[in-house]
Amino acid sequence: MGFNYRQKRKEFEQNWAKALKQYIAAGMTQEQITAMREFDEELFRQERVYENRINVGLPDLNIQRFSVEEDYFQDLSHHLDAAMENLCPGSSQKVTDQDRKVVLLACTGLKQEEIAVILHISQMSVYRHLHKLQKLLIKSRYAKLLAIRKVTQDNHGAKTAGVDGVKYLTGKQRMRLSEELGLHHRAKPLRRVWIPKPNSTEKRPLGIPVMRDRVLQALLKLALEPEWEARFEPNSYGFRPGRSAQDAIAAIFNCINQRAKWVLDADIEKCFDRINHQKLLDKVNTIPLFRQMIKGWLKAGILESDVFSETEAGTPQGGVISPLLANIALHGMEEYLGRIFRIRRIGDGKFSQKITFIRYADDFVVIHQDREVLEQCRKLLDEWLAEIGLAMKPSKTRLVHTLHSIDDSKPGFDFLGVTVRQFPVGRTHTGTDQRGNPLGYKTIIKPSKKSQTRHYQRMKEIIYRQRASPQESLIHELNSVIRGWSLYYAGQVSKDVYSRMDFLLFKSLYRWATRRHGGKHKKRIVRKYWRLEKGRWRFETRKEVKLQYHSSTPVVRHVKVKGNRSPFDGDWIYWGKRLGKYGGLTSRRSSLLKRQNFRCAYCGLSFTAMDLIEEDHLLPKIVGGKNDLRNCQLLHRHCHDQKTTVDGSYEARGSGIQRGAV
């Protein structure tokens, strides 16, 4: 399919109308606005030309389409140079025009082979240009400071110590580390930590690096991640910025919604622990300096109970760069199957069905109409995984059908905490195909029974642990758990499940209340802990601290991220809209995000899919600030820490001012 000019022009005009309001609000002159319009029109024209030719196939690319683009490269090069100067002063002087062209084309999502054809250079030259810029990046002082902030301030596990016992750095220590941070650093051994797996007696091994190694890993990740995000397959969703489990589930729904299919549901056994080091290093295929750093972390060894053991395989869980390395190791599975089972003609006007491969970390599904094709896929994937030292887990690998029962097994499958299944229904509830013909069944995706049980058990544990605590303390802890679980399943068919969870929670809370006041009448107990609100009893304190029910979370269908979209492609309009709509935020935070135009209210920078966002009160609650939207704003986590040090919160706590005082 070629370039749909009418649709793309409509989208362009809509986006430009919104951008125009922002330009006027920013105080731009008419000449500046006209220049921006001409610039965007030129980009739109080039996109049209490219799409019309690239869809014909790469061999048919007309290289002449870039003959008039020297001005285009020059205009964008100014923005690139400005960004590089801010990040690494003096770096723009070390960059050639060819370097700029390569990186600008790479940011548009083009593959290395496409860039090579367009610029009349070899693929090896493309790699050299990109690696040159990566080396400039990791030597930047500002990049080092950013890596330190991500590890020591933004990371939830920042206060976990390595073998040196260091788990926290002061401001002076962070600045000293940025000055002393060298790339040629010998990696120290990892500290082994075991954490329990959910609903299992097994434990998951973690390898915790020391603080310096974590910072270096974050620094190298800043350089490698944009390159690999442009290369990763479109149906890979785990541990990638801007992508989530909801995107993987939506991809499954889009694949089976209009036709019942067979599914190979598989799990890779001990994926992080068994990856072959040599195969991984060959696959990364980076410059010697980066290769040496990665090899040092992989071969660092593990220290457990003062016993040292070497690491012969695997990327230890707990490292900053380990998820990226695991994705690199598993990269190519979708392309491998697509190359073998490519679409081909099987008759007059008939073609074979496309095979669909969807992966989230070490869990993946292969979907097709033919069972025999999936049997072949299973054997081929076993061979492919064996080359990198991995294998599918037999107990978690099975072949099922989405609609029919096979071998006494129920239809459907569980994936990422949801149950995917198709149910036979009547003509009034049936789904339809592309032509509007009734299918006789409907695709339903809802929270799995295991997830429901695990969630209910967690709420019961909280209630039991808080059996002697004040009601307000219990509500605060339950709200965080309920809000997170409900938002995760807000894109699925979850209303009935939400109502069931609310009923079970009410029974548990009623037992909690009656246990505290065993001798009182039931009505007195209910009136003490519950308030009637719009015909519904709500667990609430007299200070109006309310329990959030599951059913109060609106259910809205999640829209899957587009194709090969990446947060590094520079389309801030697209990612800003997704962050406000499908970022796993509450309606309250989504409203604040739109009000702030997707920018941090403290530093003024745009939020990205990788940022940690926290809610802040303009007037702190401890000095009388209210919790309404007019007194709230969204900040980066590190910006929130800085703002809290100067807004009087610490002084109020030290002076003994009570929450709610004026």
XYZ file of C-alpha atoms in Angstrom:
662
model
C 0.000 0.000 0.000
C 1.342 3.399 -0.950
C 1.156 6.759 0.723
C -2.433 7.709 1.627
C -2.152 11.404 0.847
C -5.644 12.444 1.942
C -5.374 10.768 5.345
C -1.782 11.892 5.951
C -2.607 15.457 4.915
C -5.542 15.498 7.333
C -3.343 14.243 10.168
C -0.685 16.817 9.240
C -3.160 19.706 9.356
C -4.577 18.540 12.691
C -1.121 18.284 14.253
C -0.089 21.622 12.790
C -3.206 23.344 14.201
C -2.265 22.138 17.676
C 1.362 23.124 17.174
C 0.276 26.595 15.978
C -1.486 27.268 19.269
C 1.672 26.297 21.143
C 3.810 28.588 18.944
C 1.483 31.535 19.523
C 1.395 30.869 23.258
C 5.215 30.745 23.282
C 5.329 34.243 21.730
C 6.804 33.337 18.337
C 6.624 35.951 15.570
C 4.751 35.474 12.291
C 8.032 35.095 10.390
C 9.169 32.324 12.724
C 5.821 30.534 12.439
C 5.962 30.760 8.635
C 9.481 29.301 8.639
C 8.343 26.401 10.846
C 5.404 25.789 8.496
C 7.680 25.651 5.452
C 10.058 23.330 7.265
C 7.253 20.928 8.256
C 5.823 21.019 4.714
C 9.201 19.966 3.344
C 9.401 17.079 5.810
C 5.881 16.010 4.815
C 6.800 16.077 1.138
C 9.924 13.979 1.698
C 7.923 11.476 3.745
C 5.430 11.176 0.892
C 8.159 10.533 -1.675
C 9.893 8.031 0.544
C 6.769 6.050 1.408
C 5.690 5.780 -2.225
C 9.069 4.355 -3.176
C 10.036 2.320 -0.134
C 6.800 0.333 -0.332
C 7.811 -0.884 -3.750
C 10.795 -2.605 -2.164
C 14.341 -1.668 -1.244
C 15.949 -2.630 -4.585
C 13.629 -0.130 -6.318
C 14.671 2.821 -4.148
C 15.377 5.882 -6.243
C 18.486 7.451 -4.832
C 17.750 10.666 -6.671
C 15.039 11.470 -4.136
C 17.815 12.826 -1.897
C 19.400 14.924 -4.591
C 17.547 18.040 -3.416
C 17.882 17.298 0.285
C 21.131 19.044 1.056
C 19.141 21.954 2.492
C 17.104 19.458 4.467
C 20.269 17.962 5.977
C 21.713 21.388 6.691
C 18.613 22.567 8.551
C 18.423 19.494 10.739
C 22.189 19.480 11.295
C 21.898 22.780 13.159
C 19.509 21.149 15.644
C 21.800 18.108 15.960
C 24.867 20.270 16.557
C 23.029 22.295 19.196
C 21.979 19.145 21.016
C 25.509 17.740 20.874
C 27.027 20.969 22.162
C 24.652 20.947 25.127
C 25.524 17.341 25.856
C 29.218 17.398 25.056
C 30.823 20.827 24.406
C 33.172 20.792 21.430
C 31.866 17.491 20.063
C 30.171 19.030 17.004
C 33.601 20.016 15.619
C 34.607 16.329 15.572
C 31.558 15.294 13.542
C 31.654 15.242 9.741
C 28.765 15.924 7.370
C 28.555 12.207 6.619
C 28.231 11.471 10.348
C 25.336 13.888 10.560
C 23.535 12.364 7.579
C 23.863 8.851 8.988
C 22.538 9.739 12.435
C 19.678 11.846 11.026
C 18.551 9.004 8.767
C 18.939 6.492 11.606
C 16.673 8.612 13.822
C 13.907 8.277 11.212
C 13.860 4.510 11.790
C 15.692 3.460 8.604
C 17.714 0.267 8.739
C 21.469 0.190 8.166
C 21.103 -1.396 4.751
C 18.631 1.320 3.693
C 20.956 4.090 4.875
C 23.825 2.469 2.987
C 21.828 2.417 -0.248
C 20.659 6.032 0.131
C 24.116 7.469 0.914
C 26.075 5.202 -1.480
C 28.233 3.744 1.286
C 28.761 0.261 2.728
C 26.931 -1.065 5.760
C 30.254 -1.237 7.593
C 30.675 2.500 7.028
C 27.224 3.099 8.508
C 28.260 1.192 11.633
C 31.501 3.178 11.894
C 29.667 6.512 11.745
C 27.167 5.455 14.429
C 29.864 4.013 16.695
C 31.859 7.255 16.419
C 28.930 9.211 17.831
C 28.390 6.610 20.554
C 32.001 7.057 21.710
C 31.495 10.822 21.880
C 28.356 10.299 23.956
C 29.818 8.104 26.693
C 32.757 10.500 27.125
C 30.392 13.405 27.776
C 30.356 14.746 31.316
C 26.633 15.444 31.043
C 25.935 11.881 29.977
C 27.878 10.657 33.010
C 25.823 12.914 35.282
C 22.613 11.606 33.693
C 23.709 7.998 34.240
C 24.552 8.740 37.877
C 21.146 10.316 38.416
C 19.342 7.333 36.857
C 21.188 4.882 39.106
C 21.341 6.756 42.406
C 18.096 8.774 42.354
C 15.590 7.450 39.808
C 16.055 3.718 40.273
C 13.741 1.983 42.772
C 16.500 -0.458 43.718
C 19.141 2.219 44.150
C 19.591 1.490 47.846
C 20.635 -2.118 47.274
C 24.327 -2.589 48.047
C 26.860 -4.544 46.023
C 29.884 -6.415 47.384
C 31.423 -3.127 48.603
C 28.425 -2.365 50.853
C 27.766 1.057 49.275
C 24.053 1.668 48.775
C 23.735 5.448 48.902
C 25.713 8.418 47.574
C 25.519 11.981 48.811
C 25.513 14.937 46.438
C 29.250 15.495 46.850
C 29.947 11.796 46.313
C 27.899 11.820 43.099
C 29.837 14.805 41.740
C 33.163 13.185 42.722
C 32.101 9.963 40.977
C 31.330 11.887 37.764
C 34.859 13.326 37.775
C 36.574 10.027 38.582
C 34.430 7.789 36.353
C 36.690 6.038 33.866
C 35.674 3.741 31.038
C 38.599 1.352 31.563
C 37.360 0.033 34.908
C 37.770 -3.542 36.084
C 34.342 -4.881 36.993
C 33.869 -6.147 40.538
C 32.002 -9.370 41.378
C 28.245 -9.374 41.806
C 26.502 -9.921 45.136
C 24.049 -12.824 44.975
C 20.552 -12.105 46.293
C 17.638 -14.551 46.149
C 14.055 -13.303 45.870
C 10.906 -15.493 45.854
C 8.962 -16.078 42.645
C 5.208 -15.380 42.794
C 3.067 -18.475 43.359
C 6.106 -20.718 43.490
C 8.494 -22.263 45.975
C 11.409 -21.415 43.674
C 13.564 -18.333 44.137
C 14.936 -15.980 41.509
C 18.704 -15.276 41.611
C 19.764 -11.642 41.368
C 23.284 -10.341 40.787
C 23.767 -6.864 42.279
C 26.733 -4.891 40.847
C 28.554 -2.223 42.811
C 27.490 1.396 42.387
C 30.291 2.314 39.963
C 29.518 -0.643 37.679
C 25.827 0.250 37.684
C 26.648 3.796 36.599
C 28.908 2.564 33.793
C 26.206 0.156 32.640
C 23.663 2.979 32.565
C 26.148 5.101 30.599
C 26.749 2.389 28.008
C 23.020 1.753 27.797
C 22.499 5.417 26.845
C 24.741 4.822 23.833
C 23.571 1.364 22.749
C 19.823 1.548 23.346
C 18.932 4.063 20.570
C 20.860 1.973 18.024
C 19.131 -1.249 18.968
C 15.706 0.335 19.318
C 15.955 1.183 15.621
C 16.854 -2.464 14.869
C 14.610 -4.456 17.207
C 11.679 -6.354 15.709
C 8.236 -4.705 15.825
C 6.589 -7.454 17.922
C 9.151 -7.375 20.729
C 7.750 -5.557 23.781
C 9.588 -6.523 26.978
C 12.145 -4.186 28.601
C 11.806 -1.599 25.844
C 11.043 2.104 26.373
C 7.610 3.183 25.224
C 6.332 -0.411 25.112
C 4.457 -2.417 27.701
C 2.716 -5.707 28.374
C -0.550 -4.069 27.279
C 0.950 -3.540 23.817
C 1.794 -7.252 23.555
C -1.732 -8.221 24.648
C -3.255 -5.777 22.142
C -1.106 -7.314 19.388
C -2.521 -10.756 20.228
C -6.072 -9.396 20.159
C -5.527 -7.770 16.756
C -4.183 -11.068 15.394
C -6.989 -13.409 16.521
C -9.956 -11.054 16.755
C -11.384 -11.953 13.347
C -10.255 -15.557 13.005
C -9.768 -18.472 15.425
C -6.183 -19.738 15.340
C -3.685 -22.125 16.861
C -1.218 -20.750 19.389
C 2.177 -21.991 20.497
C 2.529 -20.605 24.023
C 6.131 -20.946 25.216
C 8.538 -19.796 27.910
C 12.339 -19.812 27.751
C 13.859 -21.709 30.676
C 16.250 -19.640 32.822
C 16.774 -17.169 30.027
C 18.980 -14.686 31.900
C 21.179 -17.408 33.418
C 22.070 -19.489 30.343
C 22.805 -17.087 27.473
C 26.079 -17.978 25.762
C 28.560 -15.156 26.323
C 30.459 -15.542 23.064
C 27.285 -15.676 20.957
C 25.985 -12.580 22.728
C 29.206 -10.601 22.193
C 29.240 -11.550 18.510
C 25.650 -10.424 18.174
C 26.247 -7.047 19.847
C 28.933 -6.390 17.237
C 30.119 -3.118 18.688
C 33.441 -1.309 18.995
C 36.266 -2.950 21.010
C 35.889 -0.572 23.981
C 32.195 -1.384 24.427
C 32.827 -5.077 23.849
C 35.521 -5.075 26.539
C 33.192 -3.369 29.027
C 30.325 -5.805 28.367
C 32.635 -8.820 28.571
C 33.999 -7.588 31.899
C 30.498 -7.410 33.399
C 29.530 -10.827 32.030
C 32.722 -12.469 33.389
C 32.823 -10.585 36.719
C 31.747 -13.591 38.787
C 29.391 -13.891 41.752
C 30.084 -13.604 45.464
C 27.649 -15.488 47.710
C 28.312 -16.013 51.438
C 31.988 -15.086 50.897
C 32.287 -17.818 48.239
C 33.357 -16.692 44.771
C 32.107 -18.482 41.664
C 32.811 -17.676 38.026
C 30.047 -16.833 35.565
C 30.363 -18.948 32.440
C 26.989 -18.003 30.934
C 24.054 -15.658 31.357
C 23.407 -11.966 31.929
C 22.846 -11.640 35.695
C 19.473 -10.207 36.678
C 19.935 -7.027 38.671
C 22.282 -5.253 36.283
C 21.161 -2.088 34.513
C 22.203 -3.308 31.071
C 21.114 -6.962 31.498
C 17.575 -6.531 30.026
C 19.014 -4.836 26.932
C 21.579 -7.607 26.477
C 18.867 -10.257 26.840
C 16.774 -8.544 24.146
C 19.823 -8.422 21.874
C 20.426 -12.140 22.426
C 16.802 -12.983 21.536
C 16.656 -10.576 18.607
C 16.018 -12.274 15.282
C 13.434 -14.924 16.210
C 10.572 -13.132 14.445
C 12.653 -12.440 11.340
C 13.870 -16.079 11.290
C 10.337 -17.509 11.285
C 9.094 -14.900 8.818
C 11.873 -15.781 6.394
C 11.066 -19.507 6.472
C 7.258 -19.197 6.486
C 6.989 -16.199 4.173
C 3.729 -15.418 2.390
C 3.491 -17.313 -0.919
C 0.886 -17.987 -3.562
C -1.013 -21.272 -3.016
C -3.664 -20.959 -5.753
C -5.587 -18.590 -7.961
C -5.858 -15.409 -5.938
C -4.982 -17.253 -2.702
C -1.963 -16.747 -0.490
C -0.621 -18.488 2.586
C -1.358 -16.940 5.964
C 1.255 -14.832 7.686
C 2.813 -16.259 10.831
C 2.665 -13.986 13.886
C 5.399 -13.962 16.531
C 4.903 -11.865 19.707
C 7.536 -11.784 22.460
C 7.655 -10.135 25.861
C 11.072 -10.738 27.482
C 11.412 -14.567 27.739
C 7.694 -15.291 27.127
C 6.449 -15.565 23.553
C 3.569 -16.845 21.444
C 3.486 -17.985 17.832
C 0.066 -17.723 16.140
C -1.081 -19.383 12.913
C -4.117 -21.128 11.438
C -2.309 -24.396 10.718
C -1.283 -26.681 13.590
C 1.405 -28.377 11.500
C 3.085 -25.031 10.851
C 3.326 -24.389 14.598
C 4.763 -27.887 15.151
C 7.497 -27.003 12.667
C 7.998 -23.643 14.399
C 8.539 -25.414 17.699
C 11.347 -27.556 16.255
C 12.934 -24.607 14.452
C 12.856 -22.407 17.553
C 14.412 -25.207 19.622
C 17.330 -25.271 17.192
C 17.588 -21.465 17.095
C 17.613 -21.151 20.883
C 20.115 -23.991 21.282
C 22.671 -21.956 19.307
C 22.716 -19.299 22.053
C 22.544 -21.798 24.921
C 18.811 -21.588 25.633
C 15.806 -23.914 25.458
C 12.044 -23.759 25.906
C 10.647 -24.884 29.257
C 8.606 -28.066 28.636
C 6.186 -27.474 31.533
C 5.248 -24.009 30.230
C 5.222 -24.770 26.500
C 1.996 -26.000 24.962
C -0.010 -25.925 21.759
C -3.610 -24.710 22.130
C -6.519 -23.434 20.092
C -8.239 -20.149 20.882
C -11.789 -21.499 20.334
C -11.883 -25.306 20.556
C -10.856 -27.745 23.284
C -7.936 -29.972 22.299
C -6.944 -33.185 24.131
C -9.137 -32.430 27.184
C -7.501 -29.012 27.547
C -9.581 -25.859 27.689
C -9.367 -23.404 24.778
C -7.297 -20.291 25.181
C -4.092 -19.595 27.068
C -2.637 -17.408 29.801
C -0.121 -14.735 28.854
C 1.268 -11.876 30.970
C -1.408 -12.276 33.643
C -4.427 -12.384 31.282
C -6.512 -15.205 29.836
C -6.963 -15.025 26.066
C -9.919 -17.067 24.831
C -12.742 -17.083 22.274
C -16.307 -17.999 23.304
C -19.172 -19.216 21.054
C -21.999 -16.650 21.193
C -25.288 -15.854 19.486
C -25.753 -13.515 16.561
C -26.455 -10.515 18.800
C -23.056 -10.702 20.555
C -20.894 -12.242 17.838
C -17.819 -10.606 16.437
C -17.542 -9.852 12.727
C -14.846 -10.198 10.099
C -13.516 -7.414 7.861
C -16.546 -7.676 5.593
C -19.043 -7.524 8.456
C -19.976 -11.238 8.352
C -20.796 -12.784 11.760
C -18.137 -15.120 13.171
C -20.237 -16.981 15.765
C -17.725 -16.298 18.526
C -16.178 -13.402 20.411
C -12.643 -12.807 21.643
C -12.483 -12.072 25.378
C -9.300 -11.100 27.236
C -9.626 -10.772 31.000
C -7.461 -11.117 34.141
C -6.358 -14.716 34.701
C -7.507 -16.770 37.674
C -3.928 -16.929 38.996
C -3.647 -13.157 38.902
C -6.971 -12.716 40.680
C -6.017 -15.187 43.396
C -2.587 -13.615 43.860
C -4.109 -10.135 44.108
C -6.746 -11.210 46.627
C -4.144 -12.974 48.767
C -2.010 -9.833 48.799
C -4.947 -7.706 49.969
C -5.714 -10.246 52.699
C -2.102 -10.147 53.866
C -2.237 -6.340 54.104
C -5.486 -6.457 56.084
C -4.079 -9.073 58.467
C -0.829 -7.130 58.953
C -2.821 -3.944 59.642
C -5.292 -5.630 62.012
C -4.345 -3.262 64.853
C -3.490 -0.202 62.738
C -5.664 2.890 62.226
C -8.167 2.802 59.391
C -6.350 5.544 57.485
C -3.089 3.559 57.409
C -4.923 0.503 56.065
C -6.653 2.546 53.343
C -3.398 4.127 52.128
C -1.659 0.753 51.733
C -4.647 -0.904 50.068
C -5.154 1.996 47.647
C -1.664 1.694 46.204
C -2.134 -2.043 45.552
C -5.677 -1.684 44.157
C -4.751 1.242 41.916
C -1.751 -0.549 40.378
C -3.594 -3.814 39.757
C -6.690 -2.135 38.331
C -4.722 0.116 35.959
C -2.817 -2.892 34.598
C -6.070 -4.585 33.530
C -7.950 -1.414 32.576
C -7.539 -2.212 28.875
C -9.187 -5.659 29.115
C -12.675 -7.022 29.810
C -12.374 -6.506 33.545
C -15.630 -5.009 34.870
C -17.017 -8.274 36.238
C -13.651 -9.154 37.762
C -13.422 -5.711 39.376
C -16.868 -6.153 40.950
C -15.909 -9.581 42.279
C -12.696 -8.204 43.800
C -14.670 -5.411 45.485
C -17.085 -7.946 46.980
C -14.269 -10.133 48.338
C -12.503 -7.046 49.688
C -15.686 -5.915 51.458
C -15.996 -9.287 53.199
C -12.384 -9.131 54.356
C -12.738 -5.563 55.621
C -15.960 -6.448 57.431
C -14.154 -9.267 59.254
C -11.359 -6.791 60.070
C -13.866 -4.342 61.583
C -15.903 -6.906 63.560
C -12.720 -8.378 65.008
C -11.809 -4.970 66.449
C -15.259 -4.503 67.977
C -16.573 -7.968 68.667
C -19.086 -6.901 71.328
C -20.750 -4.089 69.370
C -23.818 -4.283 67.191
C -23.140 -4.760 63.462
C -24.887 -1.500 62.526
C -22.631 0.489 64.856
C -19.556 -1.148 63.325
C -20.701 -0.381 59.778
C -21.484 3.247 60.628
C -18.059 3.650 62.221
C -16.026 2.493 59.214
C -18.364 2.929 56.213
C -20.101 5.979 54.739
C -23.060 5.958 52.365
C -22.021 7.693 49.106
C -24.408 7.868 46.127
C -26.277 4.784 47.254
C -23.094 2.780 47.854
C -21.257 2.003 51.082
C -17.648 3.182 50.951
C -14.882 2.280 53.393
C -13.954 5.767 54.611
C -12.622 7.640 57.649
C -14.270 10.649 59.226
C -11.552 12.816 57.630
C -12.826 11.609 54.227
C -9.868 9.340 53.488
C -11.565 6.936 51.058
C -10.784 3.442 49.872
C -10.521 3.197 46.084
C -12.658 0.409 44.655
C -11.585 -1.659 41.655
C -14.809 -0.903 39.793
C -14.133 2.854 39.904
C -11.329 2.356 37.347
C -12.700 3.005 33.839
C -12.168 0.216 31.313
C -10.782 1.627 28.050
C -9.404 -0.441 25.177
C -5.622 -0.081 24.942
C -4.254 0.988 21.543
C -1.076 -0.822 20.546
C 2.054 1.176 19.805
C 2.610 1.612 16.080
C 4.999 -0.785 14.340
C 8.649 0.145 14.853
C 7.934 3.346 16.753
C 10.597 4.316 19.285
C 10.894 7.154 21.840
C 14.179 8.022 20.118
C 12.540 8.854 16.763
C 11.884 12.477 17.828
C 8.098 12.440 17.356
C 7.239 14.202 20.623
C 3.618 14.798 19.586
C 2.941 11.073 19.181
C 4.705 10.021 22.374
C 3.225 12.862 24.402
C -0.285 11.777 23.428
C 0.467 8.122 24.257
C 1.972 9.049 27.600
C -1.166 10.959 28.570
C -3.583 8.327 27.265
C -1.921 4.906 27.524
C 0.852 5.472 30.044
C -0.761 3.485 32.854
C -1.731 6.702 34.614
C -4.825 7.517 36.600
C -7.350 9.941 35.125
C -6.122 12.483 37.678
C -2.511 12.266 36.509
C -3.570 12.193 32.882
C -5.436 15.488 33.388
C -2.401 17.059 35.034
C -0.181 15.835 32.235
C -2.361 17.423 29.560
C -2.660 20.650 31.559
C 1.141 20.915 31.717
C 1.467 20.148 27.984
C 3.399 16.970 28.823
C 6.210 18.944 30.469
C 7.698 18.894 33.956
C 6.451 21.900 35.920
C 9.849 22.315 37.629
C 12.494 21.960 34.899
C 10.266 22.576 31.868
C 11.555 19.540 29.938
C 9.165 17.212 28.103
C 8.275 13.949 29.771
C 9.409 10.819 27.952
C 8.336 7.193 28.164
C 11.432 6.457 30.260
C 10.890 9.165 32.908
C 9.672 8.534 36.436
C 6.807 10.928 37.140
C 5.586 11.898 40.614
C 2.749 14.071 41.838
C 3.646 17.147 43.885
C 1.592 19.661 45.864
C 2.284 23.320 45.111
C 1.507 24.134 48.729
C 2.673 21.105 50.737
C -0.040 19.229 52.584
C 1.939 19.465 55.802
C 1.449 23.254 55.837
C -2.208 23.205 54.834
C -2.195 22.414 51.125
C -5.218 20.601 49.713
C -5.265 17.523 47.515
C -7.304 18.984 44.656
C -6.044 19.386 41.107
C -5.488 23.143 41.447
C -2.825 22.497 44.082
C -1.119 19.606 42.232
C 1.492 19.261 39.519
C 3.587 16.503 37.937
C 7.382 16.500 38.243
C 10.301 14.251 37.477
C 11.292 12.226 40.516
C 14.629 14.044 40.827
C 12.888 17.396 40.287
C 10.426 16.465 43.006
C 13.329 15.839 45.395
C 14.835 19.245 44.589
C 11.522 21.063 44.942
C 10.804 19.428 48.307
C 14.064 20.777 49.747
C 13.018 24.395 49.133
C 9.215 24.423 49.546
C 9.261 24.368 53.361
C 8.236 20.731 53.850
C 11.342 19.769 55.808
C 11.129 22.870 58.018
C 7.479 22.140 58.802
C 8.282 18.593 59.831
C 11.131 19.795 62.023
C 8.997 22.452 63.716
C 6.260 19.965 64.512
C 3.520 21.522 62.351
C 0.747 19.021 61.945
C -0.754 17.972 58.643
C -3.688 20.172 57.796
C -2.621 23.134 59.952
C -2.855 26.601 58.492
